[in-house]
Coordinates of C-alpha atoms and ligand atoms in Angstrom, one line a residue:
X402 CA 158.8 67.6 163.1
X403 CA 158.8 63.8 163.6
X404 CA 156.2 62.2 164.9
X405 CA 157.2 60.3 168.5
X406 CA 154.3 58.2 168.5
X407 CA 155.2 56.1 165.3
X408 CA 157.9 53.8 164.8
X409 CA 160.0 56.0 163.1
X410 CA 162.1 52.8 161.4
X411 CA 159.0 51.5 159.6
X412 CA 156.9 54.5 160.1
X413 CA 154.5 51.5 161.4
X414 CA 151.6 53.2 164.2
X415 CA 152.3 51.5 167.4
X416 CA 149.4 48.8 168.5
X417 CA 146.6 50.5 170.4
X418 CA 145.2 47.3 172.4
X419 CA 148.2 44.7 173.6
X420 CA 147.0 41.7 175.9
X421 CA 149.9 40.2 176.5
X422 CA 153.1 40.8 178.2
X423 CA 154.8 40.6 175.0
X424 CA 152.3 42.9 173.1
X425 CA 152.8 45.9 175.8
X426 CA 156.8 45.3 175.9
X427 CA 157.0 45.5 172.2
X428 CA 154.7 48.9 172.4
X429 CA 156.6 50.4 175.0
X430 CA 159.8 49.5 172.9
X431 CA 158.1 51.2 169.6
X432 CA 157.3 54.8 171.5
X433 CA 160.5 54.5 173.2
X434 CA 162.3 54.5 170.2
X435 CA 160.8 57.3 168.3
X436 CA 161.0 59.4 171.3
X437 CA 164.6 58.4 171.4
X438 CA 164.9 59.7 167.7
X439 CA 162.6 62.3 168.4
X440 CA 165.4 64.2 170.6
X441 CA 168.0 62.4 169.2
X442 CA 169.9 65.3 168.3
X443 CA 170.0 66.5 171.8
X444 CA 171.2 63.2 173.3
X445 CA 174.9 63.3 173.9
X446 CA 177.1 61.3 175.4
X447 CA 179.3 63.6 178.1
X448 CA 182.5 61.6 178.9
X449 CA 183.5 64.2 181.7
X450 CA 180.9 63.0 183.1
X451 CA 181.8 60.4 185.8
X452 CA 179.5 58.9 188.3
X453 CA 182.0 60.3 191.1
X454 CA 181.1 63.9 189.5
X455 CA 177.2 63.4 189.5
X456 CA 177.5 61.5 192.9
X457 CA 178.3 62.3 196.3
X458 CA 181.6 61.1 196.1
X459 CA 183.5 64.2 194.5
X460 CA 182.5 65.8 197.6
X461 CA 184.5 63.9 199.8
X462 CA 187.8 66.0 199.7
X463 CA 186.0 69.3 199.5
X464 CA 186.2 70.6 203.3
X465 CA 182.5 72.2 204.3
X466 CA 180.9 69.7 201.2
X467 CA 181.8 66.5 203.4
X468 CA 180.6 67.2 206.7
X469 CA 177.5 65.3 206.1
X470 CA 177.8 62.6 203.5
X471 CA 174.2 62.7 201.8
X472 CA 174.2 59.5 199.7
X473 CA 171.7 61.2 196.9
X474 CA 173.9 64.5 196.7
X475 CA 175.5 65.2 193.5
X476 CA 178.7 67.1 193.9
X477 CA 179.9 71.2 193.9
X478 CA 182.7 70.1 191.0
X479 CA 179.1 68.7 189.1
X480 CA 177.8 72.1 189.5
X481 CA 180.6 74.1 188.8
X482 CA 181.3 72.1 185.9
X483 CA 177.9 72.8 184.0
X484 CA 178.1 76.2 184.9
X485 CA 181.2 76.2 182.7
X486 CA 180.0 74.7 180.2
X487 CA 176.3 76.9 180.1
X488 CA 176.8 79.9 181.8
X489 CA 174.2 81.1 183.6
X490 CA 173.6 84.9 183.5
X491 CA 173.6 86.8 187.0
X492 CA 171.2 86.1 189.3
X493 CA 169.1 84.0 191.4
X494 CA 169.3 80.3 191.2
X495 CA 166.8 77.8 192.7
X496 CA 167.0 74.6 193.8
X497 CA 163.2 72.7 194.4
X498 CA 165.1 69.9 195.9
X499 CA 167.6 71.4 197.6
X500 CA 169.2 67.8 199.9
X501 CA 172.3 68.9 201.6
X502 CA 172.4 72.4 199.9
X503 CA 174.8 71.6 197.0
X504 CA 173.5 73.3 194.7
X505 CA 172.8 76.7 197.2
X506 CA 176.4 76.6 198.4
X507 CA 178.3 76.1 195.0
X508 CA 176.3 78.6 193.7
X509 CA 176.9 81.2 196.2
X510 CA 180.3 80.6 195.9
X511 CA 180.2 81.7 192.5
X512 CA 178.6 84.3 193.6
X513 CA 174.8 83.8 192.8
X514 CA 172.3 83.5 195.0
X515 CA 170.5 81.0 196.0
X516 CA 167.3 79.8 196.9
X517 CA 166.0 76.4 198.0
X518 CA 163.2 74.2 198.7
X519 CA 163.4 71.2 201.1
X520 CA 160.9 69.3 202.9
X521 CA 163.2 66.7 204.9
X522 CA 164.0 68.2 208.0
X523 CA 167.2 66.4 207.7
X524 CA 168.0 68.3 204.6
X525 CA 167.1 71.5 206.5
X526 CA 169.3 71.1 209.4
X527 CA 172.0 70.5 206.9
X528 CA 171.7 73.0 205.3
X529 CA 171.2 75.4 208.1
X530 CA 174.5 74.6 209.7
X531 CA 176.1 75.2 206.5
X532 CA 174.5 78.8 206.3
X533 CA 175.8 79.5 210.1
X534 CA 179.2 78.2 209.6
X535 CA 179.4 80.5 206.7
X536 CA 177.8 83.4 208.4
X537 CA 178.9 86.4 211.1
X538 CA 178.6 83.7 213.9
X539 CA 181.5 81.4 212.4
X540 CA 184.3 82.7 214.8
X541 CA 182.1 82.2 217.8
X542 CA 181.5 78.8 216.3
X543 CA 185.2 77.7 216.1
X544 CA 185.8 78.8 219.2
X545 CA 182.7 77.0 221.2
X546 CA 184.0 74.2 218.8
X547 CA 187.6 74.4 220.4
X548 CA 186.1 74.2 224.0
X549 CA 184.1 71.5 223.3
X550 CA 187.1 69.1 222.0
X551 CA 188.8 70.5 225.2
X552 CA 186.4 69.5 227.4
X553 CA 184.2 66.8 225.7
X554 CA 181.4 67.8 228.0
X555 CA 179.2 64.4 226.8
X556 CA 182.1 62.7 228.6
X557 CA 180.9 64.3 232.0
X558 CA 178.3 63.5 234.4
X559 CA 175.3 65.0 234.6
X560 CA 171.6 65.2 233.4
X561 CA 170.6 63.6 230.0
X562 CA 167.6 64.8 227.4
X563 CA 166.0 61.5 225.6
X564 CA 165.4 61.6 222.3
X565 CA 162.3 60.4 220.4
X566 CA 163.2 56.1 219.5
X567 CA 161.3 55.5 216.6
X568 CA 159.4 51.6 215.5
X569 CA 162.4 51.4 213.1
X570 CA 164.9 53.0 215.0
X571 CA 164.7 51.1 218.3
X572 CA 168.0 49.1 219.5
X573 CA 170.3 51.3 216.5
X574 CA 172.5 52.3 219.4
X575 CA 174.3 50.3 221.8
X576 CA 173.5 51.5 225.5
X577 CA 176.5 53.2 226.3
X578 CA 176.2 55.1 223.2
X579 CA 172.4 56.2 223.6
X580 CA 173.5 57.2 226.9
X581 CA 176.3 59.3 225.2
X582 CA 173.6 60.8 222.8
X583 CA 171.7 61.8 225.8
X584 CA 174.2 63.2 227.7
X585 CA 175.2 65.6 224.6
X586 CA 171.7 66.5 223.6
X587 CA 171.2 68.0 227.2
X588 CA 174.7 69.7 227.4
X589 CA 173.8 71.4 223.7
X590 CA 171.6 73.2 225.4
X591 CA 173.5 75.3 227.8
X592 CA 175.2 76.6 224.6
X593 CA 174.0 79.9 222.2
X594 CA 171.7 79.0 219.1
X595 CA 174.2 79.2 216.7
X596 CA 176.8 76.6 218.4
X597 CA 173.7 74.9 219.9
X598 CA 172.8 74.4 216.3
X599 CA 176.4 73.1 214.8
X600 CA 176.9 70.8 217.2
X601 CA 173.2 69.2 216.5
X602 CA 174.6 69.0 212.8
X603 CA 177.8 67.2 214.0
X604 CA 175.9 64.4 216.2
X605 CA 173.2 64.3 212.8
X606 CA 176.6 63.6 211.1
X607 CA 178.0 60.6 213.2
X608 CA 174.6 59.0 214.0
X609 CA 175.1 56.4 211.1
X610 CA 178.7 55.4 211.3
X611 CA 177.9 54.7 215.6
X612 CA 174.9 52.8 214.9
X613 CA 174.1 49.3 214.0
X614 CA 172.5 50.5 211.0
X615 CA 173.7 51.4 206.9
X616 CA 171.8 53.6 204.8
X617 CA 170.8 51.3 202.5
X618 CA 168.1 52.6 199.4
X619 CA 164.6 51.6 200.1
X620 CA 165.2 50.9 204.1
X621 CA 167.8 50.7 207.3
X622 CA 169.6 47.9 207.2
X623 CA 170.8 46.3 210.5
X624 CA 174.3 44.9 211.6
X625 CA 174.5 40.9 213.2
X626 CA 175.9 43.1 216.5
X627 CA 172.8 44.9 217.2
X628 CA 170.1 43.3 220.0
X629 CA 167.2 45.0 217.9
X630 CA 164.2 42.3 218.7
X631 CA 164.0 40.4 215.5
X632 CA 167.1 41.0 213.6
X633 CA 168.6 38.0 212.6
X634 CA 171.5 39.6 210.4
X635 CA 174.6 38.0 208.9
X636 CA 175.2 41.5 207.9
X637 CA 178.1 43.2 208.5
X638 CA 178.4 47.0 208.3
X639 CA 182.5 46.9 209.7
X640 CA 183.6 49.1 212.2
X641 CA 181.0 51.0 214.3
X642 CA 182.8 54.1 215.8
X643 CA 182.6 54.8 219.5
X644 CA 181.1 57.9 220.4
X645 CA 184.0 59.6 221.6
X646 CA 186.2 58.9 218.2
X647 CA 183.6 59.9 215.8
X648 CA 182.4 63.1 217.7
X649 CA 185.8 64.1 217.8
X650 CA 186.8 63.5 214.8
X651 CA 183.8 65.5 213.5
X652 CA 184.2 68.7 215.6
X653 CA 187.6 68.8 214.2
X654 CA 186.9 68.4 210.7
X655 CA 184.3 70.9 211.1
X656 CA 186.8 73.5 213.0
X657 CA 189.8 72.7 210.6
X658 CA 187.2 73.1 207.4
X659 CA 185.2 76.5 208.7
X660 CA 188.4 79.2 208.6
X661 CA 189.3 78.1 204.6
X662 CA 188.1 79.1 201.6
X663 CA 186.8 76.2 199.6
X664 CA 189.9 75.9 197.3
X665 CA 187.8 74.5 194.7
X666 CA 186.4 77.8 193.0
X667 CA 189.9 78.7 192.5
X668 CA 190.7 76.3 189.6
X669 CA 187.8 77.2 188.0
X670 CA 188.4 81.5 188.1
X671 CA 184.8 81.7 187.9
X672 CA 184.6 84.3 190.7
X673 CA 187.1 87.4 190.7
X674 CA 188.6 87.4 194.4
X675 CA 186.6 91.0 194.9
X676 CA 183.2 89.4 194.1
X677 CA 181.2 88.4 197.5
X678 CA 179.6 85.2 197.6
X679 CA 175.9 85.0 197.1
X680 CA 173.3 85.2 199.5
X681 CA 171.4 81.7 200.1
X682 CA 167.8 81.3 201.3
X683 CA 165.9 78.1 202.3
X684 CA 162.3 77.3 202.0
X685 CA 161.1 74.4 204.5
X686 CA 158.4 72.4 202.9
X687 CA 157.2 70.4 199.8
X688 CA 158.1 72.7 196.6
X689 CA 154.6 71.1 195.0
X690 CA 153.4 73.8 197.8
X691 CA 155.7 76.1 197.8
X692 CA 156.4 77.0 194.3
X693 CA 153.2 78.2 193.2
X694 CA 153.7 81.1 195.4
X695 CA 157.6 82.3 194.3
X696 CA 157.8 85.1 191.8
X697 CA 157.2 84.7 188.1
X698 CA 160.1 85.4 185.8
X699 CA 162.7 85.6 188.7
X700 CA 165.5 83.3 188.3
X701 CA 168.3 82.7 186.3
X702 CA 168.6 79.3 186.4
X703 CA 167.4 75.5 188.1
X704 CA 170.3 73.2 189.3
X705 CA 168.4 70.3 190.7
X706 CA 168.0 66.7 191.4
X707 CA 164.3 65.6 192.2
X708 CA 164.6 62.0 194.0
X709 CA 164.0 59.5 191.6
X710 CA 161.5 57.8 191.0
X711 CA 163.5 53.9 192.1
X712 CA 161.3 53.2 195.5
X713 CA 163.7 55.1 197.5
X714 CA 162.5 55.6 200.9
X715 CA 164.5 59.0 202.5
X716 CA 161.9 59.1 205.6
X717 CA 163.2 55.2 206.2
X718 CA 167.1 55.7 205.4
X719 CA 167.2 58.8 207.1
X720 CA 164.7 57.8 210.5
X721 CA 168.1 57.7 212.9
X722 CA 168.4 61.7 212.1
X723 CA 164.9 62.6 212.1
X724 CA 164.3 60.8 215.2
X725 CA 166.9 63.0 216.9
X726 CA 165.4 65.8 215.3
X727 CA 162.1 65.0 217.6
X728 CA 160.2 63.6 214.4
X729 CA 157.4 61.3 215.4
X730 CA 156.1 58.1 213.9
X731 CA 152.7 60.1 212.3
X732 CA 155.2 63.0 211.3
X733 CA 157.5 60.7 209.3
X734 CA 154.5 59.6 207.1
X735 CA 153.5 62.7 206.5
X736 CA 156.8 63.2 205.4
X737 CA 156.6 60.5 203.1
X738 CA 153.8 61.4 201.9
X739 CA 154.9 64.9 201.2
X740 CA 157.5 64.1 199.3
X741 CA 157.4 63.7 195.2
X742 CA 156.0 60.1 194.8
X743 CA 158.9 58.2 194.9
X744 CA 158.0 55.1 197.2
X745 CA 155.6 51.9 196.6
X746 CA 153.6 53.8 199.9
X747 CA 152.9 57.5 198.3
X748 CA 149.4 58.1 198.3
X749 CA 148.0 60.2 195.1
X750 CA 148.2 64.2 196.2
X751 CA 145.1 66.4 195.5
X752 CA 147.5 68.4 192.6
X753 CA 145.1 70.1 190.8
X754 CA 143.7 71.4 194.8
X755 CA 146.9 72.8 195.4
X756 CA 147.2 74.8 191.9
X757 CA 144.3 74.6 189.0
X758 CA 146.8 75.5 186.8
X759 CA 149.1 72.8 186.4
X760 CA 146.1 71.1 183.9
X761 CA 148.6 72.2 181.4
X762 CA 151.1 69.9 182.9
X763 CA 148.4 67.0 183.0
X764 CA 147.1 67.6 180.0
X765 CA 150.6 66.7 178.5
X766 CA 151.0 63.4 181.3
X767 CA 147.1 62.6 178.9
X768 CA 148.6 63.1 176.2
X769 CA 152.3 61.3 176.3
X770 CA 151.5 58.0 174.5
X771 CA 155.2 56.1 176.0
X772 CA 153.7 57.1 179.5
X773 CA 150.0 56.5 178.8
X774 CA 151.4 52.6 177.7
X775 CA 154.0 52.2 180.7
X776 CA 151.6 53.0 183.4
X777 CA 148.7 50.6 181.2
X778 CA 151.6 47.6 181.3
X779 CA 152.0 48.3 184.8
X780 CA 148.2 48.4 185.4
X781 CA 148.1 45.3 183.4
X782 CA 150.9 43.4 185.5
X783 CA 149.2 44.4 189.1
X784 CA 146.3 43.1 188.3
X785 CA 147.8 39.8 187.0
X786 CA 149.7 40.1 190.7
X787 CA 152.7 39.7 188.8
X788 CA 154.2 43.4 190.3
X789 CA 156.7 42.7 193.0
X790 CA 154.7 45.7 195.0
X791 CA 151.6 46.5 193.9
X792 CA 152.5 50.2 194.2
X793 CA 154.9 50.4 192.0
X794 CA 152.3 50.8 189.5
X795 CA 150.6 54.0 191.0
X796 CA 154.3 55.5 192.2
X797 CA 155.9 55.7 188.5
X798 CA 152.4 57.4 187.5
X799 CA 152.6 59.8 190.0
X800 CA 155.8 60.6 190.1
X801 CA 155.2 62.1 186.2
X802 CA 152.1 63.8 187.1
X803 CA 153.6 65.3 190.0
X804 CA 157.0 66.4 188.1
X805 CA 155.4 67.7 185.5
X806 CA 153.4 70.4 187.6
X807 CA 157.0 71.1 189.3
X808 CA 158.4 71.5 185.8
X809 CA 155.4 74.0 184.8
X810 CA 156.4 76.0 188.2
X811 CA 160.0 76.0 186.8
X812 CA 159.1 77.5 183.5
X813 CA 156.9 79.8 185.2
X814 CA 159.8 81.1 187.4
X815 CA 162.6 81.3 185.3
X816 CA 163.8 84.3 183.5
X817 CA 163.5 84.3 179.8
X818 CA 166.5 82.4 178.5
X819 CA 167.0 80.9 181.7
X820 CA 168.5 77.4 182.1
X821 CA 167.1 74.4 184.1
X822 CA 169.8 71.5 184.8
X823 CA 168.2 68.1 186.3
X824 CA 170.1 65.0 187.4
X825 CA 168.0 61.9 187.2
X826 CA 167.9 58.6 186.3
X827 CA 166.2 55.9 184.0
X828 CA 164.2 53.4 185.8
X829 CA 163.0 49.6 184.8
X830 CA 160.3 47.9 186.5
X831 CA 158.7 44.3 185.3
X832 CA 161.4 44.4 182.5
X833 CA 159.7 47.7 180.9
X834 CA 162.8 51.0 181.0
X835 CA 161.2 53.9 181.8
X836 CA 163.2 56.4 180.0
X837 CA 162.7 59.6 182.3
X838 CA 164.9 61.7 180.1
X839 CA 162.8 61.8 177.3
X840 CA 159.4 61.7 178.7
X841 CA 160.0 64.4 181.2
X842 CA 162.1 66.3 178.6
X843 CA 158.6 65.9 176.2
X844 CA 156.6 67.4 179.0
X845 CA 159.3 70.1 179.4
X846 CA 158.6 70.7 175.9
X847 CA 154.9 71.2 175.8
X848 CA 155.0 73.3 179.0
X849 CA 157.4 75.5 176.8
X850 CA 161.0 74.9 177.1
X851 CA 163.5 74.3 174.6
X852 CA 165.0 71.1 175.2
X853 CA 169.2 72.0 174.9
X854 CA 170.6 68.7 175.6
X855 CA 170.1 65.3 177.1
X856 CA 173.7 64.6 178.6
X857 CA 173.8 61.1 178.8
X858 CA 176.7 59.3 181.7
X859 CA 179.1 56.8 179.6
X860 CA 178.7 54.3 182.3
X861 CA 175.1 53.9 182.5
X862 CA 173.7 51.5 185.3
X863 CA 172.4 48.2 185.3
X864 CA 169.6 47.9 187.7
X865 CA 168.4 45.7 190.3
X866 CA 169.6 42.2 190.2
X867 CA 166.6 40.5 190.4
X868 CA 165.5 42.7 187.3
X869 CA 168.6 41.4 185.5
X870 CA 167.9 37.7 186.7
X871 CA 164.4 38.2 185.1
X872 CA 165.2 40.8 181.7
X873 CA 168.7 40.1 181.5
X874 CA 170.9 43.0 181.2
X875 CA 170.0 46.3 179.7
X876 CA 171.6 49.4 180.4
X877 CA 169.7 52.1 182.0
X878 CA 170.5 55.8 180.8
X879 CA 171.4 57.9 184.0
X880 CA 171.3 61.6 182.3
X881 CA 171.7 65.3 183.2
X882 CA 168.7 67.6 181.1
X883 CA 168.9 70.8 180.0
X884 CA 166.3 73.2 179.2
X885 CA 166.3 76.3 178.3
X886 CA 163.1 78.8 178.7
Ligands
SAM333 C1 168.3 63.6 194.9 S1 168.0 64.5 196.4 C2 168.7 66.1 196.0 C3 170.1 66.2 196.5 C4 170.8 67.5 196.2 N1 171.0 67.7 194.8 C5 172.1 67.6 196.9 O1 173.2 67.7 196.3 O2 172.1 67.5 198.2 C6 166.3 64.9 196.3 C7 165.8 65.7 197.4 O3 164.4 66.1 197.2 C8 163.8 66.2 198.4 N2 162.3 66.2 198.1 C9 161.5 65.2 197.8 N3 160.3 65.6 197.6 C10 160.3 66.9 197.8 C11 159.3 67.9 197.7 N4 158.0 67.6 197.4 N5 159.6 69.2 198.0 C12 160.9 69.5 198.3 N6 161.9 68.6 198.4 C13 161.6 67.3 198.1 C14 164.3 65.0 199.1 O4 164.0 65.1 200.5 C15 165.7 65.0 198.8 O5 166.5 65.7 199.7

C-alpha cells in the first residue's frame, strides 16, 4: 500500500517544521498529492453528474419536492440515480442530515424506509408536512386546502397572533404584510392539527419571496425597499410577492401536487406498482446526540449531505422561518451551536462527553498528517492576523473531528455490506484547498470502511472571489463518496 504521507513523485518525506507561508503551502500541496494518488483509483470523474442533479434545482419540476425550495437540498433524481447505479439491498436507510427530507421521501418511494436526523426546526416542519400530506389525513388536507383558497380567511377581519421578530429579522416584512402574517397565524388555529400544520408549511414556504430579504450563504441579505434601521442597500432582490399572490399560489400548488403520484419513480421502474412505499421516521435533534443511541448493524444504506464545512450560517439564512416557528434569540445560538461546526462562531463540543468511543475517530483526526498541516497553516495564519475570521481556523478543525465521530456512528449502524453515499464539497481558505474527499474518505477508512469511489462533478467550482483575487483560480473538487462497510 502507498504511503500518503510522502510525495509519492519523488518519494521525498514532506517538511516537518515550515515557517513560512510558502513552506506550509508547499506541505499541504505534498500530502495532498499523495493522498490524491493514494485513492486515485477510486476518483472518477461522473459526467451524469450535473450540478442541477446534486443541487436543489432538479427538484423544481417534481410536484411535492418543490414545495419548499431548500437551497442546500440535493435532488430525488440525485438519489434515485445512485441507487441505480449501487443498489442498495432492502431495508432501512438513514439520513443524519436529513434538510428538507430528500433523501426520506425518495427513498420511501422506492419503497425503503427511512429514517432521519434533523436538528433545524425548519428542516423538521418540512419534513413533517411532507409526512402528513403523504399520510391518511391527505384528503382532509385537500379539502381544508380548497376552503381556504375559497375563502382566504387572512383576508378577513379579525384577531391576529404575533409572532416572535428576531435582532436580524426586524423590518423583513412590510406592515401590511406582517399584519397579513398575523392575521393567518391566528386563523390556523381554528383548524385540525393536520391542516393547522400544512398551512404553517405553506406560510414557512412564501416567507422569503414576501420579504425584503434573500437567502444568501453565510447571512440575510436585505433589499434597498426595506425600512430595516440601518440598511443602506443598493440591493435588489426583484419582485417581492404580495401576500395574497404567493399564499395562493402556494396552497394551489400544494393541492394540485398532493393527489399525484410523483411521476418520477416511473422512468426509473425501480418499484413494481404492487410494492408500498416505505415508512419514514424523523429524529429531531443533533445526530452527534442522537446516533449513538440507534441500533448497531441496522441499516442498509446512508444517503446524506452533512452541511459543509464553507462558513454557512443555516440559523442566519433561515431566521425569517424559525422566527415564525417561535424560535428565540438564545434558542437560535444554541441552534448554531448544535449544529456540525460549520460557521466562524461554533464553539468546540465536549465530543468525547457525549460518546468515549469515538477516540477511534480522533485518534485518526491525530493521526491524518494533510489535516494535522492544514489546521497548523491555519493556526499559523490567525496568529499572524492574516485569517479573514479568526474562526475559520478552529471551524475547519472541528468540523473533521466532529465528522469523523458521525462517520464511526455510520459504520457502527450499517449492515455489513451496506453503502454510505455523501455529497460534499472541497473548501479553500488563505489560498490552502482542503480536499474533504480524501481526508474524510481516509478517516472512513481507518474507522473501517472500504472506500468504493470518490465521484468527482465535471464542473468543479471556483470559490470565493476574494479567494480568487488573492490564489488565483483553482478548481475546487465538489464530490459524491462512497463507502461501503
Ligand atoms: C446540506 S443540508 C442537507 C440537505 C438534504 N440532503 C436535503 O436534500 O434536504 C445539511 C443539513 O444538516 C443539518 N445539520 C447540521 N448539523 C446537524 C446535526 N448536528 N445534526 C443533525 N442535522 C444537522 C442542517 O440543519 C442541514 O439541514
Amino acid at each position: 500500500m502507498l504511503n500518503p504521507t510522502t510525495n509519492q513523485s519523488t518519494n521525498r518525506p514532506t517538511q516537518t517544521n515550515p515557517n513560512s507561508d510558502l513552506d506550509f503551502l508547499n506541505q499541504i500541496k505534498t500530502l495532498d498529492e499523495a493522498l490524491t494518488n493514494y485513492f486515485a483509483h477510486t476518483l472518477t470523474v461522473d459526467n451524469c453528474l450535473t450540478r442541477k442533479l446534486v443541487s436543489f434545482q432538479a427538484n423544481k419540476n417534481r410536484n411535492y419536492y418543490r414545495w419548499y425550495k431548500y437551497k442546500e437540498a440535493f435532488s430525488a433524481d440525485l438519489v434515485e440515480y445512485l441507487i441505480k447505479k449501487y443498489p442498495l439491498k432492502t431495508g432501512k436507510i438513514l439520513d443524519p442530515f436529513a434538510g428538507a427530507g430528500t433523501t426520506l421521501f425518495a427513498c420511501s418511494a422506492l419503497g425503503y424506509d427511512a429514517e432521519g436526523i434533523e436538528v433545524l426546526p425548519v428542516g423538521q416542519k418540512i419534513i413533517e408536512a411532507n409526512i402528513l400530506a403523504r399520510s391518511e389525513y391527505k384528503e382532509e388536507i385537500i379539502t381544508g386546502l380548497e376552503r381556504w383558497l375559497g375563502q382566504k380567511p387572512w383576508n378577513t377581519d379579525g384577531e391576529t397572533k404575533k409572532f416572535e421578530i428576531l435582532r436580524i429579522t426586524n423590518g423583513a416584512y412590510s406592515q401590511e404584510t406582517h399584519q397579513k402574517i398575523q392575521r393567518y397565524l391566528y386563523e390556523i388555529e381554528n383548524e385540525n392539527n393536520a391542516l393547522k400544520e400544512i398551512l404553517l408549511f405553506v406560510l414557512l414556504c412564501v416567507l422569503e419571496s414576501i420579504s425584503y430579504t434573500r437567502k444568501d450563504g453565510q447571512y440575510l441579505r436585505w433589499d434597498y425597499r426595506s425600512e430595516r434601521k440601518g440598511v443602506r442597500s443598493t440591493f435588489d432582490k426583484g419582485k417581492i410577492l404580495s401576500f395574497d399572490d404567493a399564499i395562493n399560489q402556494k396552497i394551489k400548488e400544494l393541492k394540485n401536487d398532493i393527489p399525484l403520484q410523483d411521476k418520477k419513480q416511473d422512468l426509473f421502474s425501480l418499484l413494481e406498482p404492487e410494492k408500498k412505499a416505505g415508512k419514514v421516521n424523523l429524529l429531531k435533534g443533533s445526530c452527534l446526540e442522537i446516533s449513538p443511541n440507534l441500533d448497531s448493524n441496522h441499516y442498509s444504506g446512508i444517503i446524506t449531505s452533512p452541511p459543509y464545512c464553507n462558513r454557512y450560517d443555516y440559523t442566519r439564512t433561515y431566521a425569517l422561518e424559525h422566527a415564525i416557528l417561535g424560535i428565540t434569540e438564545p434558542e437560535l445560538i444554541e441552534l448554531r451551536q448544535a449544529m456540525v461546526s460549520c460557521t466562524v462562531e461554533s464553539k468546540a463540543k465536549k465530543i468525547l462527553e457525549i460518546n468515549p468511543t469515538w477516540k477511534t475517530a480522533i485518534e485518526s483526526c491525530n493521526h491524518q498528517e494533510l489535516l494535522q498541516a492544514i489546521t497548523k497553516y491555519l493556526d499559523y495564519k490567525r496568529n499572524k492576523k492574516e485569517l479573514n475570521n479568526n474562526g475559520i481556523y478552529r471551524m475547519v478543525k472541528n468540523y473533521f473531528y466532529e465528522m469523523a465521530c458521525i462517520i464511526q456512528e455510520c459504520y457502527r449502524v450499517l449492515k455489513k455490506d451496506g453503502l454510505i453515499f455523501m455529497v460534499n464539497d472541497n473548501v479553500r481558505y488563505a489560498g490552502a484547498v482542503i480536499s474533504i474527499d480524501t481526508i474524510l474518505s481516509k478517516i472512513a477508512e481507518d474507522i473501517g470502511f472500504k472506500i468504493e469511489n470518490i465521484l468527482i462533478l465535471p464542473q468543479g467550482k471556483g470559490n470565493s472571489s476574494q479567494q480568487m483575487g488573492k490564489h488565483g483560480r483553482q478548481v475546487v473538487r465538489k464530490c459524491i463518496y462512497i463507502w461501503k462497510k
